[in-house]
Coordinates of C-alpha atoms and ligand atoms in Angstrom, one line a residue:
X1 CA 45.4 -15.1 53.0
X2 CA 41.7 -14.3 52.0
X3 CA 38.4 -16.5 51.9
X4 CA 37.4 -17.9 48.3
X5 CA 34.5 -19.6 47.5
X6 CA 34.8 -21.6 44.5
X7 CA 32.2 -23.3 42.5
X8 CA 32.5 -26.2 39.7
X9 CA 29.5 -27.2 37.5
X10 CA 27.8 -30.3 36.5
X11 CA 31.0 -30.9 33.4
X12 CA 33.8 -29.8 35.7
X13 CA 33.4 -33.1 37.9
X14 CA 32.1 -35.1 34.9
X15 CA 34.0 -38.1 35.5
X16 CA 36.8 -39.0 37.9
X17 CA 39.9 -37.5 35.9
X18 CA 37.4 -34.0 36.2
X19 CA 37.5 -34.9 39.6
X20 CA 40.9 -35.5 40.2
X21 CA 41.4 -32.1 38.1
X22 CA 39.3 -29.9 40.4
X23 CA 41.2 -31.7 43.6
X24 CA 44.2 -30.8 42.1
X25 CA 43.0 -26.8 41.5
X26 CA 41.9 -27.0 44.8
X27 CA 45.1 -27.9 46.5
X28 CA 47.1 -25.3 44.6
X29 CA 44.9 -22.7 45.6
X30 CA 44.7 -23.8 49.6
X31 CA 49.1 -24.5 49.0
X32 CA 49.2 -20.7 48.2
X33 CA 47.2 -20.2 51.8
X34 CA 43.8 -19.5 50.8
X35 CA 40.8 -20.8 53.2
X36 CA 38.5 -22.2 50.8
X37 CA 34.8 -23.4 50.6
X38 CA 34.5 -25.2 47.2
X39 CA 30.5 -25.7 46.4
X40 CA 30.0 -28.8 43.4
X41 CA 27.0 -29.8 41.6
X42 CA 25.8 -33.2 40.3
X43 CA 28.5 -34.9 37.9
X44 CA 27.1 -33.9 34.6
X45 CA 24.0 -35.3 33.5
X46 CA 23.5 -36.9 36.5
X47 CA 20.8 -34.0 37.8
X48 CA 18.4 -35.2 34.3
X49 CA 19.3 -38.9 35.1
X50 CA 17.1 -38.4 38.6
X51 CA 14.8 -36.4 37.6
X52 CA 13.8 -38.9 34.7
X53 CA 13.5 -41.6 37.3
X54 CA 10.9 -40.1 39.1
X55 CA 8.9 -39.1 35.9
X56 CA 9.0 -42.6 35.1
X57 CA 6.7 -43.3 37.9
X58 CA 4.6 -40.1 38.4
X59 CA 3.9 -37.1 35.8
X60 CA 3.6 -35.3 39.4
X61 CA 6.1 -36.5 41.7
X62 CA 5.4 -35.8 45.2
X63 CA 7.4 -32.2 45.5
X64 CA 9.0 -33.6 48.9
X65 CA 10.0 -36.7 47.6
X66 CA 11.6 -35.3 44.5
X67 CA 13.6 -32.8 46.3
X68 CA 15.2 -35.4 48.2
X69 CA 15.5 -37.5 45.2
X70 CA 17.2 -34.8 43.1
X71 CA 19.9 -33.8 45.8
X72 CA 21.7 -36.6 45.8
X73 CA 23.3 -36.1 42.4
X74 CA 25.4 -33.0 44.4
X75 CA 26.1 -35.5 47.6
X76 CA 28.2 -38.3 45.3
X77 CA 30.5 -35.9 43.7
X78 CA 30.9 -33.5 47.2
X79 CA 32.1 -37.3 49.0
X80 CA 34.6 -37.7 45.8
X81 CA 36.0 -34.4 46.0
X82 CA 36.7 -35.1 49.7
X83 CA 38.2 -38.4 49.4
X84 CA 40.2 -37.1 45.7
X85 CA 41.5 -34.2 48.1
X86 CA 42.9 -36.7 50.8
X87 CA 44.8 -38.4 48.9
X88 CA 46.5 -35.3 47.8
X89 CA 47.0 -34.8 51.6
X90 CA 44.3 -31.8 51.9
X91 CA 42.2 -31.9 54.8
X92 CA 38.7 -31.8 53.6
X93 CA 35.0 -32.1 54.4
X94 CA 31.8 -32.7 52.8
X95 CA 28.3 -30.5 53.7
X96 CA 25.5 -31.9 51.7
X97 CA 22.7 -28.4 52.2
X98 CA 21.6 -29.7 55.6
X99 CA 24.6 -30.5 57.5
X100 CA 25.5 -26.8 56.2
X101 CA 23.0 -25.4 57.1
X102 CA 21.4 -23.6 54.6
X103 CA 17.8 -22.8 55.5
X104 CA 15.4 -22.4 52.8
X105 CA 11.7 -21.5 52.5
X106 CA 9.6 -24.5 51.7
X107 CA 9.1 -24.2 47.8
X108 CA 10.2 -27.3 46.7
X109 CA 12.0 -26.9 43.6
X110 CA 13.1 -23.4 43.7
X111 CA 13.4 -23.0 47.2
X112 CA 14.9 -19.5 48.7
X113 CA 17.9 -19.5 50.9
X114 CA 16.5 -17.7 54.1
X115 CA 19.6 -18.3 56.1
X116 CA 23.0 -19.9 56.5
X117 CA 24.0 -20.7 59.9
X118 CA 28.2 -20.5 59.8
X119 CA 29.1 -21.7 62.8
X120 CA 29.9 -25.4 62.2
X121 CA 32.0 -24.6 58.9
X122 CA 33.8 -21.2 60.6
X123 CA 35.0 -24.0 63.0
X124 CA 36.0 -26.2 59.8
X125 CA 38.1 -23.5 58.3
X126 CA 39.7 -22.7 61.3
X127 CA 41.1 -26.2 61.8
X128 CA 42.5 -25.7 58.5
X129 CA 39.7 -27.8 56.6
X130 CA 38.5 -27.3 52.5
X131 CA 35.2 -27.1 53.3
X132 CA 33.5 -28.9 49.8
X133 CA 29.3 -28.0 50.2
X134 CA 26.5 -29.7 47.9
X135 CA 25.1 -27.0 45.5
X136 CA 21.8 -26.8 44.7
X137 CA 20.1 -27.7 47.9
X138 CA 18.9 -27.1 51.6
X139 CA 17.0 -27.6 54.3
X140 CA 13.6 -26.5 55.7
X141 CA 13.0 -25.5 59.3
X142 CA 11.0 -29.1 59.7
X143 CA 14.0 -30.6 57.9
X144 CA 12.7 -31.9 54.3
X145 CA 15.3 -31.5 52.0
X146 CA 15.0 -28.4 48.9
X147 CA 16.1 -27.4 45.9
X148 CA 16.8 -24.3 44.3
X149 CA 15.8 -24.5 40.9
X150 CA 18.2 -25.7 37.7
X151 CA 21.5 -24.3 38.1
X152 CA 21.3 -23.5 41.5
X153 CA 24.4 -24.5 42.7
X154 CA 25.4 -21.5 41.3
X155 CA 23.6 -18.8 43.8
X156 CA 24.5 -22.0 46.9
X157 CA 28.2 -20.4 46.0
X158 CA 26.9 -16.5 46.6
X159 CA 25.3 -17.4 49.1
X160 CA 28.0 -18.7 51.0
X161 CA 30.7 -15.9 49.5
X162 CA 27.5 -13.4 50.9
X163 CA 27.9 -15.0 54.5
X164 CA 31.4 -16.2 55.0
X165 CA 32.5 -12.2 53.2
X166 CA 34.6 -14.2 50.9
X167 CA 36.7 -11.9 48.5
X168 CA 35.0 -13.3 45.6
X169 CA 32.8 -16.3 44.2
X170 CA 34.4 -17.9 41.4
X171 CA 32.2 -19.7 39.2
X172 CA 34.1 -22.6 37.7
X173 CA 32.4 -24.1 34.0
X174 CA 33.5 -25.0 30.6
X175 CA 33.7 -21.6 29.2
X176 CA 36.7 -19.5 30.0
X177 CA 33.7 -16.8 30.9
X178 CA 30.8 -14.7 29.8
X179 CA 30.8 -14.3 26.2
X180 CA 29.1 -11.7 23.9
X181 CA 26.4 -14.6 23.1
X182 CA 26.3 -18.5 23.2
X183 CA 29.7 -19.7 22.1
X184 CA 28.2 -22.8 20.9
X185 CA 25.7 -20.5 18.6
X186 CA 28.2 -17.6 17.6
X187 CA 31.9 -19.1 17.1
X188 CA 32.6 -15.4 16.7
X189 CA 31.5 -14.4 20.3
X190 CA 34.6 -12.7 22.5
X191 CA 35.0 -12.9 26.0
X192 CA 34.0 -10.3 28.5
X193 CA 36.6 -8.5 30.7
X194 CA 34.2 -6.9 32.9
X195 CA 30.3 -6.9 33.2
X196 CA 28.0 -5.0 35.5
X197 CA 25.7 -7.0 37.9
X198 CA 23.1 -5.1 36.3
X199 CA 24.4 -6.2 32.8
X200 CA 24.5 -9.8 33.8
X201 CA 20.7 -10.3 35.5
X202 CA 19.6 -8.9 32.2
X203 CA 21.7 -11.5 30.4
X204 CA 20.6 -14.2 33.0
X205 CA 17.0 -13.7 33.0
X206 CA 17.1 -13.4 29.1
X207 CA 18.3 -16.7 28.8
X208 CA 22.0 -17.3 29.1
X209 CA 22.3 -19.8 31.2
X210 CA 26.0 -19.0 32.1
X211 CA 24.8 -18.2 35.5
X212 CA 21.7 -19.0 37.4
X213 CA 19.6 -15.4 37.9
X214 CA 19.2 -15.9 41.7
X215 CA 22.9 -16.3 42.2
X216 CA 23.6 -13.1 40.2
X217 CA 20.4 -10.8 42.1
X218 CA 22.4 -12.1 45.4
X219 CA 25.8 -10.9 44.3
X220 CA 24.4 -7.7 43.4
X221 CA 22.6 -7.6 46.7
X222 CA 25.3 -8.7 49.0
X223 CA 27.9 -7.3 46.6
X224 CA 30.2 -10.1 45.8
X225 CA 32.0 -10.0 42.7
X226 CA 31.7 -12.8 40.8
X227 CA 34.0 -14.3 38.6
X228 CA 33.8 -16.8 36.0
X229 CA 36.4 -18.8 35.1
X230 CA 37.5 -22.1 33.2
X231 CA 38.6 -25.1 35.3
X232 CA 40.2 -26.9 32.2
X233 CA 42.4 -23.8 31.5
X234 CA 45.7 -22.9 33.7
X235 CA 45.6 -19.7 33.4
X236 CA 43.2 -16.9 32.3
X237 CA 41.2 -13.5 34.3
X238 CA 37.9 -14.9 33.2
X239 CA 34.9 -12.3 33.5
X240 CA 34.6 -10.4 36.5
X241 CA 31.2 -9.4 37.6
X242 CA 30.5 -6.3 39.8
X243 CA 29.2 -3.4 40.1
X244 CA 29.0 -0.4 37.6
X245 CA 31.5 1.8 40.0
X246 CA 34.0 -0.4 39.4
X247 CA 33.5 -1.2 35.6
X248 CA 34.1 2.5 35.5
X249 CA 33.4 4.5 32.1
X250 CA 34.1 1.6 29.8
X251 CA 30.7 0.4 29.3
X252 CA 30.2 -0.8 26.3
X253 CA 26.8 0.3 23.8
X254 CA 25.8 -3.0 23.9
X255 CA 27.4 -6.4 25.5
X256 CA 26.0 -9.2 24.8
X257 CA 23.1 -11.2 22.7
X258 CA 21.0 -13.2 24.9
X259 CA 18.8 -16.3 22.8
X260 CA 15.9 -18.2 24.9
X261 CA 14.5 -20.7 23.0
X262 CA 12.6 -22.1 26.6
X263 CA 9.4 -19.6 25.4
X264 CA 6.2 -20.1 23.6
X265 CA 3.6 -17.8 22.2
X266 CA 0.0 -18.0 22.6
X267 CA -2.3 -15.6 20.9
X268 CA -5.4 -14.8 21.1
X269 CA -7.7 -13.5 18.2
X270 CA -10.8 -11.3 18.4
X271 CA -11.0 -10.3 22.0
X272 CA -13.9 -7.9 22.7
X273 CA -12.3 -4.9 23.7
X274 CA -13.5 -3.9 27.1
X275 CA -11.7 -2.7 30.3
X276 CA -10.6 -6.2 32.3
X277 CA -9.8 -8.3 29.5
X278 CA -6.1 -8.6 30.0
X279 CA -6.8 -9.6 34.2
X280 CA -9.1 -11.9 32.5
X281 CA -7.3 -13.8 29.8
X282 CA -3.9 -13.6 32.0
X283 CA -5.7 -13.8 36.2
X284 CA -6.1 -17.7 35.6
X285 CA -2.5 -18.0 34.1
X286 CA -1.3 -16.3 37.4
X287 CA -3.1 -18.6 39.4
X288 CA -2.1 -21.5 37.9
X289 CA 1.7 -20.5 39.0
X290 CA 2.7 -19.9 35.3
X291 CA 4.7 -16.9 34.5
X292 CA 3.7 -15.0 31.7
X293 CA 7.0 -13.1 30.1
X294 CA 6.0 -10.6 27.4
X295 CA 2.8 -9.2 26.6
X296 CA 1.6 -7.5 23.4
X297 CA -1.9 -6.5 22.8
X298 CA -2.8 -4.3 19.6
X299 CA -4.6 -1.2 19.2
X300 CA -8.6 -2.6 18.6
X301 CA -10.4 -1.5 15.5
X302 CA -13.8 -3.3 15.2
X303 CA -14.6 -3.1 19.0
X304 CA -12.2 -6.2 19.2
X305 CA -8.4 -6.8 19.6
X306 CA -5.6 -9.3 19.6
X307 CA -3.9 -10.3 22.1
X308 CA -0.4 -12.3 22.4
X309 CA 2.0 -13.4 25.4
X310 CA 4.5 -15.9 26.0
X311 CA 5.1 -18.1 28.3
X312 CA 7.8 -21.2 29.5
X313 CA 8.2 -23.7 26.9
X314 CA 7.4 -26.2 30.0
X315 CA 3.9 -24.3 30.8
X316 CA 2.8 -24.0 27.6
X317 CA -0.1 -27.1 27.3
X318 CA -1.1 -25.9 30.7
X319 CA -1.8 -22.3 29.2
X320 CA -2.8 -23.3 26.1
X321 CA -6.3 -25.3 28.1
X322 CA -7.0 -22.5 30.0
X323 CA -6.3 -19.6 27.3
X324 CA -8.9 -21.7 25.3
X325 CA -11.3 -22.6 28.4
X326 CA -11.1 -18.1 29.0
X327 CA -11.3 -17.6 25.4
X328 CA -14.6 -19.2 25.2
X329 CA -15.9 -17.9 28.1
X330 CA -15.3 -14.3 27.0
X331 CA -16.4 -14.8 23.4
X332 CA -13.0 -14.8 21.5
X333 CA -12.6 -15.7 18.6
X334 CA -9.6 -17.9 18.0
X335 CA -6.6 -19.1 20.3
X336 CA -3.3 -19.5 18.3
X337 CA -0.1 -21.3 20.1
X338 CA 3.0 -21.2 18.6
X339 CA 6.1 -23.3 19.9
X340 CA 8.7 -22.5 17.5
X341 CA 10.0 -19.2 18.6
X342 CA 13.1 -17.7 20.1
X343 CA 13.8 -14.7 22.1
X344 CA 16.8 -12.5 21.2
X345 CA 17.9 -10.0 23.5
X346 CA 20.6 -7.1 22.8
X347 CA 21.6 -5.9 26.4
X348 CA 24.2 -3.0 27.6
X349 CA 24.6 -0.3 29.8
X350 CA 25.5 2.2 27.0
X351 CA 21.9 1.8 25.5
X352 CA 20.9 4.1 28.2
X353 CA 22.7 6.9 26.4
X354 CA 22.7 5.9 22.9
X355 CA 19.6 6.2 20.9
X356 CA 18.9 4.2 17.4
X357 CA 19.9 0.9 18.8
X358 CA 16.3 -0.4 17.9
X359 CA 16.5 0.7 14.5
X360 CA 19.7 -0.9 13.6
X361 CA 18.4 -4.3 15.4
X362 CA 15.1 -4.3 13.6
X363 CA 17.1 -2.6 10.3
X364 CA 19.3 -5.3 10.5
X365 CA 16.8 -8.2 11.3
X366 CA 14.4 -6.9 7.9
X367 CA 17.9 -7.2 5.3
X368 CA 18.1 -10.4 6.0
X369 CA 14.2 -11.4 5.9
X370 CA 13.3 -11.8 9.3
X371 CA 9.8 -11.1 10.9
X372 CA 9.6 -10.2 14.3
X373 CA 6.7 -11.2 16.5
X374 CA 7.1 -9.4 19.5
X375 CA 9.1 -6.3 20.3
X376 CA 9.8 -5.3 24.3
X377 CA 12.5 -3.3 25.8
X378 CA 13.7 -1.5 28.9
X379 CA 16.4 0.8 29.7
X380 CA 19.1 -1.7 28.9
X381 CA 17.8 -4.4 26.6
X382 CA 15.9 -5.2 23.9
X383 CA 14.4 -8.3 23.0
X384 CA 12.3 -9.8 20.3
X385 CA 11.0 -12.9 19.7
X386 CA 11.2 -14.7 15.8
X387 CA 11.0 -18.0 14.8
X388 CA 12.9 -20.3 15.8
X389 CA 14.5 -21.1 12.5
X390 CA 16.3 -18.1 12.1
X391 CA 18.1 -18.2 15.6
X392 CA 21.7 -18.8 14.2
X393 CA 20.9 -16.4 11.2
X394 CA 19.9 -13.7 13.3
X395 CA 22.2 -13.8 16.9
X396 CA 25.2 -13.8 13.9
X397 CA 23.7 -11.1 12.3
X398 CA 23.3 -9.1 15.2
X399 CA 26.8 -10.1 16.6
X400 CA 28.1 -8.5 13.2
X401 CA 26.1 -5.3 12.8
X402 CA 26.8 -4.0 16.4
X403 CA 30.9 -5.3 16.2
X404 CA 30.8 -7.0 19.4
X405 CA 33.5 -9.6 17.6
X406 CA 35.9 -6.3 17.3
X407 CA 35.6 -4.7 20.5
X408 CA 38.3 -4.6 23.2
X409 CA 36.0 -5.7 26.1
Ligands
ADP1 P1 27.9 -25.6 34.6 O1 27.5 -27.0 34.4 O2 29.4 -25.4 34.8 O3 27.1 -24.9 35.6 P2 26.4 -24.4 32.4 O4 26.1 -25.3 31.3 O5 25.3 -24.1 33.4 O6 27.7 -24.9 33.1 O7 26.9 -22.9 31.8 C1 27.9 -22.9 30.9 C2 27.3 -22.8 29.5 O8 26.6 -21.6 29.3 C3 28.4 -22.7 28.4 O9 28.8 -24.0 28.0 C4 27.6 -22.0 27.2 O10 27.2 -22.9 26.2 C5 26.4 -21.4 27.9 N1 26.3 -19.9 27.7 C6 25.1 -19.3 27.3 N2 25.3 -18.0 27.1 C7 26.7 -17.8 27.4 C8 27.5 -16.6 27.4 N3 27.0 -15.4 27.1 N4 28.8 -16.7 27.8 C9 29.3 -17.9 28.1 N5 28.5 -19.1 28.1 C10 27.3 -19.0 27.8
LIG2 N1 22.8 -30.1 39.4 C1 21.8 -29.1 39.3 C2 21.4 -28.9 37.9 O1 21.8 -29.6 37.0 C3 22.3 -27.8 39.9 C4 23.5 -27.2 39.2 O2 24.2 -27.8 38.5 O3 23.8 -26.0 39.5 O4 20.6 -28.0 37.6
MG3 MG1 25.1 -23.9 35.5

């Protein structure tokens, strides 16, 4: 029987009974004669729990130390799963990242997997072991312990279906899959059959957090098909992620409604208008580390212009003080900030061949009274950004007016 690498989040080993649950999966799945590597994350809350310990003593933990600090969320529930297992009479073993092996660059917090040496758990599986791996972290080459950003358990899974050529990485979580938007937003939304990698790193990066964006760029890399699946459910095909070949001609217009609410605007009023401004008003951002998302800046009339971008809600003071420290050094006018907004993204494969979807968004958006800030799109997405108010009004609104609670998906 074939390789699977299964994954459950922070919820699915919430408390013991969770654990007990997953134990039980687990064994039915290794009864039936699979080898399997299961990879956990923290028992839920567990991850926040950590990281507010070490804010309690430092605004700016040492990087090193946090790492280490943060990691052992993932190592308590691995042990549990391990011990739940033998007592179901499952041989099993727990990996935290560096007794598996998983190299990583040195970018403490949202560290890289370079490399995942297999011989140690190849050997595991042969002797007829569940291997059960912490997610989330690894190891430098002079052996300080990572970590791979918030929700990275999730590409620690690809990762190992990349290296171990697993048949597929199922992503155990409390949805029965991907949805056309944020159950908990849209009661309305309808599972996914099928989705295209492509499809999924637009609805990743956009902000549904369903799956972490680094796990779903590796899939598509490596390509391992994804699935993601309930672990409080029985039964059920989840949503199978892989590539457009073998989604075939079904692709919907659109497939899903992404909503960030982890952005904020900053806008900048009166900008001379002269070749260099944008490298100048956005060079120190870069430098400072913080990524700048979209970018809008308007035709200029009186020899001056406006200017607006957004950036992560968690970078925002930090690019408010030096948007106003450039503004003032370049002679603009005013600096504006705005914290209450949301990004809504429409995103599918068909909008490649369909034209109009814009219009109906932004048709659909006006009826029901709301402005749009910022427009940006690309060959399968559109996103704007409104206030945050409206971001139930509009994700049902849009949900409605392009059907996606009707469609077969
Ligand atoms: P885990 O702890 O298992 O990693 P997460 O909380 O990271 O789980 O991801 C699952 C959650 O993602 C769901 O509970 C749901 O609220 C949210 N989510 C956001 N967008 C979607 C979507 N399009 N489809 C399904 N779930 C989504
Ligand atoms: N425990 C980590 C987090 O909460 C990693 C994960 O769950 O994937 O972000
Ligand atoms: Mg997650």
């Amino acid at each position: 029987m074939s390789l699977l690498v299964q994954k459950y989040g922070g919820s699915s080993v919430a408390n013991i009974d969770r654990i007990r649950n997953v134990a039980r999966r687990v064994k039915k799945f290794k009864d039936a004669g699979h080898d399997l590597i299961v990879v956990l994350s923290a028992m839920s809350g567990t991850t926040d729990t950590l990281i507010n310990l070490a804010r309690s003593l430092s605004k700016t933990p040492l990087e090193r130390e946090f790492d280490a600090l943060v990691a052992t969320g993932e190592q308590v529930s691995i042990s549990l799963l391990s011990i739940a297992l033998h007592e179901m009479g499952i041989k099993a073993k727990s990996y935290n990242g560096n007794q598996a092996k998983i190299l990583t660059d040195h970018v403490h917090t949202k560290a890289r997997i370079i490399n995942i040496d297999p011989s140690t758990i190849q050997q595991d599986l042969d002797d007829g072991y569940v291997v059960v791996v912490a997610g989330f972290q690894g190891v430098t080459d002079d052996g300080a312990v990572t970590t791979l950003g918030r929700g990275g358990s999730d590409t620690t899974a690809v990762a190992l279906a990349a290296t171990f050529g697993a048949e597929e990485c199922q992503i155990y979580t409390d949805v029965d899959g991907v949805y056309t938007t944020d159950p908990r937003i849209e009661p309305k939304a309808k599972r996914l059959t099928k989705l295209s990698f492509e499809e999924m790193l637009e609805l990743a990066s956009l902000g549904s957090k369903v799956l972490q964006i680094r796990s779903v760029e590796l899939a598509a890399k490596y390509n391992v098909p994804i699935r993601v699946l309930s672990s409080l459910q029985e039964e059920g095909e989840g949503t199978l992620i892989t590539t457009e070949e073998e989604i075939g001609m079904e692709s919907a217009i659109i497939s899903g409604i992404a909503i960030n609410k982890n952005e904020a605007q900053i806008t900048v009023l009166g900008v001379p208008d002269r070749p260099g401004i944008a490298f100048d008003l956005l060079g120190e951002i870069s430098s400072a580390n913080i990524e700048v998302d979209m970018i809008v800046q308007n035709i200029s009339q009186d020899e001056t212009t406006d200017f607006t971008f957004t950036v992560g809600a968690v970078d925002y003071d930090k690019a408010m003080t030096i948007t106003e420290a450039t503004a003032k050094r370049i002679g603009a006018r005013k600096v504006l900030g705005n914290e209450e907004i949301v990004k809504i993204s429409l995103v599918g494969l068909g909008m490649r061949s369909h034209a109009g979807v814009a219009s109906k968004m932004f048709r659909a958006l006006a009826d029901e009274k709301i402005n749009i800030h910022m427009i940006s799109t690309s060959e399968i997405k559109i996103s704007v950004v409104i206030d945050t108010k409206y971001t139930e009004l509009a994700t049902r609104t849009l949900h409605d007016v392009f059907g996606l609670d009707q469609l077969e998906h």
